[in-house]
Short mmCIF file of C-alpha atoms in Angstrom, two decimals:
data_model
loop_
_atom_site.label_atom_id
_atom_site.label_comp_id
_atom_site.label_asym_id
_atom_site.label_seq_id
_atom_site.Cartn_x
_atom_site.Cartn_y
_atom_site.Cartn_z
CA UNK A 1124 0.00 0.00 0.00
CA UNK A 1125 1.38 3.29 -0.69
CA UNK A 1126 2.14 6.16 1.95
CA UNK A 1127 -0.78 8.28 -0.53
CA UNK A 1128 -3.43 5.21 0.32
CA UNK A 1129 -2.55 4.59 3.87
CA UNK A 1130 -2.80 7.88 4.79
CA UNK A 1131 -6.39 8.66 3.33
CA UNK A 1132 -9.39 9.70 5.87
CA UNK A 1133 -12.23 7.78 6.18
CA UNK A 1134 -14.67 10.47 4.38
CA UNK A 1135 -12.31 10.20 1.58
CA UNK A 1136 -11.87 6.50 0.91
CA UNK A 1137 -12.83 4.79 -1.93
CA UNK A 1138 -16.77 3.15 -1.79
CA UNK A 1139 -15.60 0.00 -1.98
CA UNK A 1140 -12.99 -0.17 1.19
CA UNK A 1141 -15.50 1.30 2.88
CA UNK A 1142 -16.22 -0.57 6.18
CA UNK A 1143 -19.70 -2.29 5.78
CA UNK A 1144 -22.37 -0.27 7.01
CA UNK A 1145 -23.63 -1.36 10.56
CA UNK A 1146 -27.26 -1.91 11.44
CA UNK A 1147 -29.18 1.05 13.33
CA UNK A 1148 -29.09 0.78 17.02
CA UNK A 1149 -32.53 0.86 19.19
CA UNK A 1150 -33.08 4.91 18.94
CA UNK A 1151 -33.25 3.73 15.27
CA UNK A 1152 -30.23 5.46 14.04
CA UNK A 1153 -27.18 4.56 12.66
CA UNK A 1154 -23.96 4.28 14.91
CA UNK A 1155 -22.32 7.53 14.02
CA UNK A 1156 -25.10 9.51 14.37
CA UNK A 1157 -26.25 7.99 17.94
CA UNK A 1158 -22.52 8.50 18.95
CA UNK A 1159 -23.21 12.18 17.47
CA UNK A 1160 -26.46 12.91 18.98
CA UNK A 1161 -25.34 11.08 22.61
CA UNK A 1162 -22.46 13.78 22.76
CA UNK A 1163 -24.80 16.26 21.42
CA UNK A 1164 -27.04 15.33 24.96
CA UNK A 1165 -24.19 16.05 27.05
CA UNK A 1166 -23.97 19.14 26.56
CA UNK A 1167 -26.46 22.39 26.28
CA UNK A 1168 -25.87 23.20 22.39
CA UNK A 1169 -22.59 23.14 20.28
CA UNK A 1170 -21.28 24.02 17.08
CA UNK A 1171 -20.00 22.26 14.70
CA UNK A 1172 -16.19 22.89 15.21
CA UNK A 1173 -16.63 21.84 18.42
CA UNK A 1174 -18.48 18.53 17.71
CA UNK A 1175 -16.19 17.80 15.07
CA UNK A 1176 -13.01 18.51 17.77
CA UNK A 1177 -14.72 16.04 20.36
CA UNK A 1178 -15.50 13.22 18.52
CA UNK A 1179 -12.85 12.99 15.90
CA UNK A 1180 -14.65 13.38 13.14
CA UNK A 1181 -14.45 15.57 10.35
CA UNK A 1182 -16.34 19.09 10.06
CA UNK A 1183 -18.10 17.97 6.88
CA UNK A 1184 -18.94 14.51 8.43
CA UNK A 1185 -20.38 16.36 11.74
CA UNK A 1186 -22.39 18.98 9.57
CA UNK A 1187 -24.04 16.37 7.24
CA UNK A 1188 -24.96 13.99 10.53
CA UNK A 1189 -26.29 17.30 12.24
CA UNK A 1190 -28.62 17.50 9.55
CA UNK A 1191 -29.52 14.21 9.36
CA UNK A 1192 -30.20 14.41 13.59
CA UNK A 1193 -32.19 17.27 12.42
CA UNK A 1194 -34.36 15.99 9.78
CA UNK A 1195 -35.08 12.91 11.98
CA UNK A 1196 -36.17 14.86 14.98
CA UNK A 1197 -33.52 14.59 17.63
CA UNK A 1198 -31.79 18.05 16.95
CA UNK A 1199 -32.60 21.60 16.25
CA UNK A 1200 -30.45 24.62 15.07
CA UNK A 1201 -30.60 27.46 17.67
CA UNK A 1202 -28.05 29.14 15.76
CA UNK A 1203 -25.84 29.51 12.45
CA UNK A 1204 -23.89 26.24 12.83
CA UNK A 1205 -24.97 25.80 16.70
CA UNK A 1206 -26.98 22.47 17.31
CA UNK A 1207 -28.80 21.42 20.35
CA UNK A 1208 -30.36 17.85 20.86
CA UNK A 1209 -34.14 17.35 21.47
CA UNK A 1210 -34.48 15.26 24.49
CA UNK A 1211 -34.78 11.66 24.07
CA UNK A 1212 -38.45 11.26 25.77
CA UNK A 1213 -39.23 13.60 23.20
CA UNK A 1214 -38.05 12.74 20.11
CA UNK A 1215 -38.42 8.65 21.06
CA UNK A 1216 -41.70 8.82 23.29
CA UNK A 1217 -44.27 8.65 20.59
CA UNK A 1218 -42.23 6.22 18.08
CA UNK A 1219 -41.65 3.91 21.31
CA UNK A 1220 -45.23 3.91 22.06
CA UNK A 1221 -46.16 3.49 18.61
CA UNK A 1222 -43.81 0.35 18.29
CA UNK A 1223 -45.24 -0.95 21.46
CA UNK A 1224 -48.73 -0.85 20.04
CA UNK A 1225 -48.23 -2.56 17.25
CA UNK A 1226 -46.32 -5.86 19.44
CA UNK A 1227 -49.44 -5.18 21.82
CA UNK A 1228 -51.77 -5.93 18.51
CA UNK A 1229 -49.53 -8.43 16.66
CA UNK A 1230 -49.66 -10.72 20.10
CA UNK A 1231 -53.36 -9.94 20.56
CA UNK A 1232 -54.14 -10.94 17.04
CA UNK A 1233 -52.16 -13.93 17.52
CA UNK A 1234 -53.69 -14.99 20.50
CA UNK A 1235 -57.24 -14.53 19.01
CA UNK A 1236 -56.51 -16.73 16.03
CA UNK A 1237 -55.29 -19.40 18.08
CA UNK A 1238 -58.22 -19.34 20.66
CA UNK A 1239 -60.48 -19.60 16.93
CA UNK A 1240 -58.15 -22.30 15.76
CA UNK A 1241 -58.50 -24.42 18.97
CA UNK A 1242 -61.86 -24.18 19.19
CA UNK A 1243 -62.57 -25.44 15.63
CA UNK A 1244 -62.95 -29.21 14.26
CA UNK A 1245 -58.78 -29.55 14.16
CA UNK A 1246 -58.36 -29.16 18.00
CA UNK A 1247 -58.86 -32.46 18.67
CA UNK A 1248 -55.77 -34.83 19.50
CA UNK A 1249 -53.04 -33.72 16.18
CA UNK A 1250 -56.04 -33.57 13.70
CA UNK A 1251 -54.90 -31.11 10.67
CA UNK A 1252 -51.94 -28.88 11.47
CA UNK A 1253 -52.95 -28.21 15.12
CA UNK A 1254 -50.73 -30.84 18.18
CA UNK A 1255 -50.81 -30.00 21.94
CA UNK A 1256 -47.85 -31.84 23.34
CA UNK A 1257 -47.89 -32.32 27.34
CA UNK A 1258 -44.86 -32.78 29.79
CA UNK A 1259 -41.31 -31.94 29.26
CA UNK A 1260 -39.55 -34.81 27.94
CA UNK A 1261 -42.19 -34.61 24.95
CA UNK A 1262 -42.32 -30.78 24.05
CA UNK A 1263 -38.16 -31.59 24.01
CA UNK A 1264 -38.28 -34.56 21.40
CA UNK A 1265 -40.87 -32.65 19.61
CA UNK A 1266 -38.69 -29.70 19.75
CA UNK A 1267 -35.59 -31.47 18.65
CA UNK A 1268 -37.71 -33.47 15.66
CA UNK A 1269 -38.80 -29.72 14.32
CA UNK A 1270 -35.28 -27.95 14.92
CA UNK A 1271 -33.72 -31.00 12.92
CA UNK A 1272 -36.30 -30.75 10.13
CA UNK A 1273 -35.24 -26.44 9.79
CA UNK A 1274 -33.86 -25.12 6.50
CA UNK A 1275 -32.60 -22.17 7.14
CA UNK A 1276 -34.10 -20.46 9.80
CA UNK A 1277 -35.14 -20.94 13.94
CA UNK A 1278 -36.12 -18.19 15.87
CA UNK A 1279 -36.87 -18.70 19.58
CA UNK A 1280 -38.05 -16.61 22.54
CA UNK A 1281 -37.21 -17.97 26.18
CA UNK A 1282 -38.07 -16.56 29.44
CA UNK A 1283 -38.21 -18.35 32.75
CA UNK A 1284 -39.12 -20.44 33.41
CA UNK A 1285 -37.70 -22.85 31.65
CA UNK A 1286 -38.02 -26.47 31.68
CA UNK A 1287 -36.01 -27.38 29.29
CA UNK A 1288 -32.69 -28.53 29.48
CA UNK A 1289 -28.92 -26.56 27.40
CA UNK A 1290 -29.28 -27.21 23.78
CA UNK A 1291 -27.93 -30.67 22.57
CA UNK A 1292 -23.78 -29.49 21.07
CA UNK A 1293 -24.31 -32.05 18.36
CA UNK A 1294 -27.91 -31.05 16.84
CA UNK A 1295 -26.33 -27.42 17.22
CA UNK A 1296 -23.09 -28.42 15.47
CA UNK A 1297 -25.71 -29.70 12.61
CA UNK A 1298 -27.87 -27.23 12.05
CA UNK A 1299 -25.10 -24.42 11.67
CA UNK A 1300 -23.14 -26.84 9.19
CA UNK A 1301 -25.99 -26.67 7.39
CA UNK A 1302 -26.28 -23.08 7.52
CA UNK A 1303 -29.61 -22.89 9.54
CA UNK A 1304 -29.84 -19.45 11.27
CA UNK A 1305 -30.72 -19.13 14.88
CA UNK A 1306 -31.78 -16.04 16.76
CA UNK A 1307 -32.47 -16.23 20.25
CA UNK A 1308 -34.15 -13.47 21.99
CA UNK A 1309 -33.97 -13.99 26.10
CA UNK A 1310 -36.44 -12.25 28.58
CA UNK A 1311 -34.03 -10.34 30.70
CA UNK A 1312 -35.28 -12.13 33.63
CA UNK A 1313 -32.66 -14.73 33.21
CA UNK A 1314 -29.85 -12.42 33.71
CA UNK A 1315 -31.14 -12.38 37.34
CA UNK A 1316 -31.52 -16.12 37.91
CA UNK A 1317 -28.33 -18.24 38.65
CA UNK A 1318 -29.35 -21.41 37.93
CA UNK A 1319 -29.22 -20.27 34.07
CA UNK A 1320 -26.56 -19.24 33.30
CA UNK A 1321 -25.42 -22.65 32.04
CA UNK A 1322 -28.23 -21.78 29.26
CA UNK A 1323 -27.03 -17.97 28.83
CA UNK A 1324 -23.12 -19.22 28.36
CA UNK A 1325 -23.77 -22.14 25.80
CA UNK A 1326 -25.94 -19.65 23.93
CA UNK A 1327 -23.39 -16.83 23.89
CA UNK A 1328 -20.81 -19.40 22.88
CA UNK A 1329 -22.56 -21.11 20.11
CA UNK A 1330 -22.47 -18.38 17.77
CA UNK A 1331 -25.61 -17.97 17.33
CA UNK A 1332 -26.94 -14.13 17.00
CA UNK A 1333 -28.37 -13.60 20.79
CA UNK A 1334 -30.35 -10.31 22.07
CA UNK A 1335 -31.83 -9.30 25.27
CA UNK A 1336 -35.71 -8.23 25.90
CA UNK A 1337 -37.23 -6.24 28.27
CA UNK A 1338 -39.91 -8.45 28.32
CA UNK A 1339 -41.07 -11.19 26.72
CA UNK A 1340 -44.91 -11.89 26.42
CA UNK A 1341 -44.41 -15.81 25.87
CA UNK A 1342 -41.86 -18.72 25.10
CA UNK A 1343 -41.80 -19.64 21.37
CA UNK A 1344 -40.20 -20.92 18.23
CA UNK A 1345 -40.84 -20.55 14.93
CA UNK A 1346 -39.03 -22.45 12.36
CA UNK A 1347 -38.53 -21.70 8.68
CA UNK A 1348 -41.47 -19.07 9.00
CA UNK A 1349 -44.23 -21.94 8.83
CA UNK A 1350 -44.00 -23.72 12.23
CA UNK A 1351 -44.45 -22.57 15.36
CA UNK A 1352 -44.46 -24.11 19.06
CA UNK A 1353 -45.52 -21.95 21.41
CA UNK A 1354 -46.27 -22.59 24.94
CA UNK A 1355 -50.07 -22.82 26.77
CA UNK A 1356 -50.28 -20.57 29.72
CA UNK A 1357 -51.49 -22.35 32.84
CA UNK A 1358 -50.10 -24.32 35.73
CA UNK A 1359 -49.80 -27.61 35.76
CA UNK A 1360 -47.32 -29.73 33.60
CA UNK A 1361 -45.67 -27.53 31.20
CA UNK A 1362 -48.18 -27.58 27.68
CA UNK A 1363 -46.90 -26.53 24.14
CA UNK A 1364 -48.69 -25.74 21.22
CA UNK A 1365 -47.58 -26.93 17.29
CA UNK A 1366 -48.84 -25.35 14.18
CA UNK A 1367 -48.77 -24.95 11.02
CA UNK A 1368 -51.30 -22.73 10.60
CA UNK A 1369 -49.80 -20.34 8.13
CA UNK A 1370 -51.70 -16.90 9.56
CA UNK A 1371 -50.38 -17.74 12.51
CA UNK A 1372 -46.62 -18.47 11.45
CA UNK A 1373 -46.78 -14.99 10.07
CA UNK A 1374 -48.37 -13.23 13.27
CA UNK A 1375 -45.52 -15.17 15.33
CA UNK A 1376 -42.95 -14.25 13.14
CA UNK A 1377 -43.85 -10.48 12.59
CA UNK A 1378 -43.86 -10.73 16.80
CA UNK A 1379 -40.73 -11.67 16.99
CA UNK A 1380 -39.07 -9.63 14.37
CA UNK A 1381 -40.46 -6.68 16.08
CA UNK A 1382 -39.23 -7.45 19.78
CA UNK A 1383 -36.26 -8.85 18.09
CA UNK A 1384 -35.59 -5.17 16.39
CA UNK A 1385 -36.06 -3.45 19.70
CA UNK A 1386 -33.49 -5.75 21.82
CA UNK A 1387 -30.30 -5.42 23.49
CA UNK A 1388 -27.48 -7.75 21.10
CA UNK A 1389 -25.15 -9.32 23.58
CA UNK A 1390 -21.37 -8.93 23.21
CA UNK A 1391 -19.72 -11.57 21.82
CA UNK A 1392 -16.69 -10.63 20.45
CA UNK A 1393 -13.52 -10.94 21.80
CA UNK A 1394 -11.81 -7.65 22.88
CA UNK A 1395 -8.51 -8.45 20.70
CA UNK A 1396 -6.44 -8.90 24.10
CA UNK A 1397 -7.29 -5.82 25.23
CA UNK A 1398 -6.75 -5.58 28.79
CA UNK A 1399 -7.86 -3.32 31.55
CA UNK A 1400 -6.21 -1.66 34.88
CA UNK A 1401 -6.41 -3.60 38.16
CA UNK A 1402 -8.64 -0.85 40.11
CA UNK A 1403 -11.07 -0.91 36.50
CA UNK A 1404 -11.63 -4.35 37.41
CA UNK A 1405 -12.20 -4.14 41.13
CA UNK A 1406 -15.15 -1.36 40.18
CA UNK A 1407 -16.37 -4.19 37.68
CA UNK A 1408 -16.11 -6.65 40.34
CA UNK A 1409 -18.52 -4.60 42.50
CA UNK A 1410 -20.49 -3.52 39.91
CA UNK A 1411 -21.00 -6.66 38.68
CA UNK A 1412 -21.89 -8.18 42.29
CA UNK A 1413 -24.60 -5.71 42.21
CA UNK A 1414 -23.50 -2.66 44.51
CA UNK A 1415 -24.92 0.89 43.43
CA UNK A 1416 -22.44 3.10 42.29
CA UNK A 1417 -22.63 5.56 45.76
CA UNK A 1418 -21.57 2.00 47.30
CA UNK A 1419 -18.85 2.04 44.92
CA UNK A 1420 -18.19 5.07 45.70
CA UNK A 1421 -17.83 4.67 49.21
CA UNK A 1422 -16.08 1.37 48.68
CA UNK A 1423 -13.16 2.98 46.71
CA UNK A 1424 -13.25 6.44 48.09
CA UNK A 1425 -13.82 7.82 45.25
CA UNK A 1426 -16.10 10.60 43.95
CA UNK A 1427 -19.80 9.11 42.58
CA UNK A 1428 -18.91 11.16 39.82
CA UNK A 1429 -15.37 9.61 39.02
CA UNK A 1430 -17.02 5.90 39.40
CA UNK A 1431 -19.74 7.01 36.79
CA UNK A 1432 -17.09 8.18 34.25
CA UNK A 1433 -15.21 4.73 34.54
CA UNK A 1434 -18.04 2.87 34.08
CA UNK A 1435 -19.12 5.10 31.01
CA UNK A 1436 -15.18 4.66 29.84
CA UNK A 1437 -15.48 0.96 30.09
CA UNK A 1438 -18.63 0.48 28.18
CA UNK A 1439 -17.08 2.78 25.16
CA UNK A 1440 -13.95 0.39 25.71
CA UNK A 1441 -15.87 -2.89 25.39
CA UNK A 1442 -18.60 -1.21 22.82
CA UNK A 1443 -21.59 -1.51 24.47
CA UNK A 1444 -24.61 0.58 25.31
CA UNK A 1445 -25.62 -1.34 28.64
CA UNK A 1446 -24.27 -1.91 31.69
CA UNK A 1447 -25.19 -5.54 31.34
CA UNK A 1448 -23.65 -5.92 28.22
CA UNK A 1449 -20.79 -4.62 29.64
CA UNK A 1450 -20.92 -7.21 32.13
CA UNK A 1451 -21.01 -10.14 29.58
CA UNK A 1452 -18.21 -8.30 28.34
CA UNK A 1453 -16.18 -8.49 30.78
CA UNK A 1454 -16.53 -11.86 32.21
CA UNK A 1455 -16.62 -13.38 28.52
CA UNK A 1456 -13.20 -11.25 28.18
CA UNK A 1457 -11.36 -11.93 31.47
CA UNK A 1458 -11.51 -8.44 32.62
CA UNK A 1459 -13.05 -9.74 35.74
CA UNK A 1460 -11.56 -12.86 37.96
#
């Protein structure tokens, strides 16, 4: 590579070394600009020059993101090249509560088709392309019969609790030789409960692409988009219901692309040795055992301020938006013992 190549800026490289353009984040806008707009928050307005000083990037980069932040909502101009950002309740209020109205319907509408479905002529025992299985051992050999049978795509919600045991490694091993896609999407519960981590660390191992919900409203997979298996509310032994039912294959899978859109991604990746000092990894340590950051604070004898700018430093270290992504991070990375 010449010294004239190597030294180019990134605004000036060619369109195809560009670095492939990454996916927008849960504010619904690309990387740069939420970097942009979350340094735009910190602050009461800025201009340009000064936006383009603090983050790195260039003037005409900054100025042509401002007025994309603009267009979209989360900035206004107060003055000739002075920005200030809209405040996220704002600008994200109504589109949240839209998006949450249309999972509220999509689930609703699912549930009412299956209540019509169960009540009509193919309810009875596995008559048509309706099957209730009972008990755990069966709704796992069913499951394992319809993941084996995918083509190219599972998609799966969990969310405690769950009575089911850690995939089977071999099955797995198949289906992504194959080049079946998984997605799993885990209730954030979990992260709370212990005993599953076993389930958390196989999935965050396997390679499979693995996000975190707020909520979830119900367990369920959906495989190839045109079988589902979804549990039955209700005590008692565990109950799952199998379709076919191709209205409701679409309802399930519009659900879970829409929660699925809206979720935290995990961190995966490895931090490329990366390693962190030995007083970072105490506050992770503490952090991660659950102490508020005043206890911290207090712990360390340091400022509540100072312990909430190493915590922010750490998460823009491990590039993550979430303090519990940053604690996957780190115990995934060995940045904690």
């Amino acid at each position: 590579m010449t010294d004239q190549a190597s030294g180019m800026q990134a605004d000036g490289e060619h369109p195809d070394t560009r670095p492939a353009r990454q996916p927008p984040g849960a504010t619904g806008l690309e990387p740069d600009a939420e970097g942009l707009y979350r340094l735009l928050l910190s602050r009461s307005d800025a201009t340009v020059a000064q936006l383009a000083a603090d983050s790195g990037r260039s003037i005409d980069r900054v100025r042509d993101v401002l007025a994309h932040l603009v267009d979209e909502g989360f900035a206004t101009m107060v003055a000739d090249s002075r920005f200030r950002a809209v405040g996220p309740d704002a600008v994200l209020g109504g589109r949240i509560a839209s998006q949450l109205g249309e999972v509220l319907g999509e689930y609703e509408a699912l549930r009412e088709l299956l209540e019509i479905h169960r009540a009509g002529p193919a309810s009875a025992g596995t008559a048509g392309s309706w099957e209730v299985v009972t008990g755990a051992v069966a709704i796992r050999s069913r499951l394992r019969q319809l993941k084996a049978g995918a083509e190219h795509s599972l998609r799966t919600f969990v969310r405690p609790p769950m009575v089911l045991p850690v995939p089977e490694d071999e099955l797995h091993q198949d289906l992504q030789a194959r080049g079946v896609c998984h997605k799993i999407l885990f209730d954030r519960a979990v992260l709370d409960i212990d005993p599953y981590a076993e389930y958390l660390r196989h999935a965050l191992d396997s390679g499979d692409e693995v996000r975190f919900a707020k909520r979830l409203p119900l367990k369920l997979l959906v495989v190839d988009e045109r079988t589902i298996v979804m549990e039955e509310p209700g005590g008692g032994r565990p109950r799952a219901i199998v379709t076919g039912n191709r209205s409701i294959a679409e309802l399930a899978g519009a659900l879970f692309d829409q929660l699925w859109s809206s979720g935290i991604p995990a961190t995966t990746a490895e931090a490329g040795g990366v390693r962190i000092a030995e007083d970072d990894a105490v506050l992770l340590g503490l952090l991660i055992a659950g102490l508020t950051d005043q206890s911290i604070a207090s712990k360390l004898g340091i400022g509540l301020r100072t312990v909430q700018r190493r915590v922010r430093e750490l998460m823009d270290l491990a590039d993550v938006d979430t303090r519990i992504q940053l604690g996957w991070h780190a115990a995934k990375n060995g940045w904690v013992p």
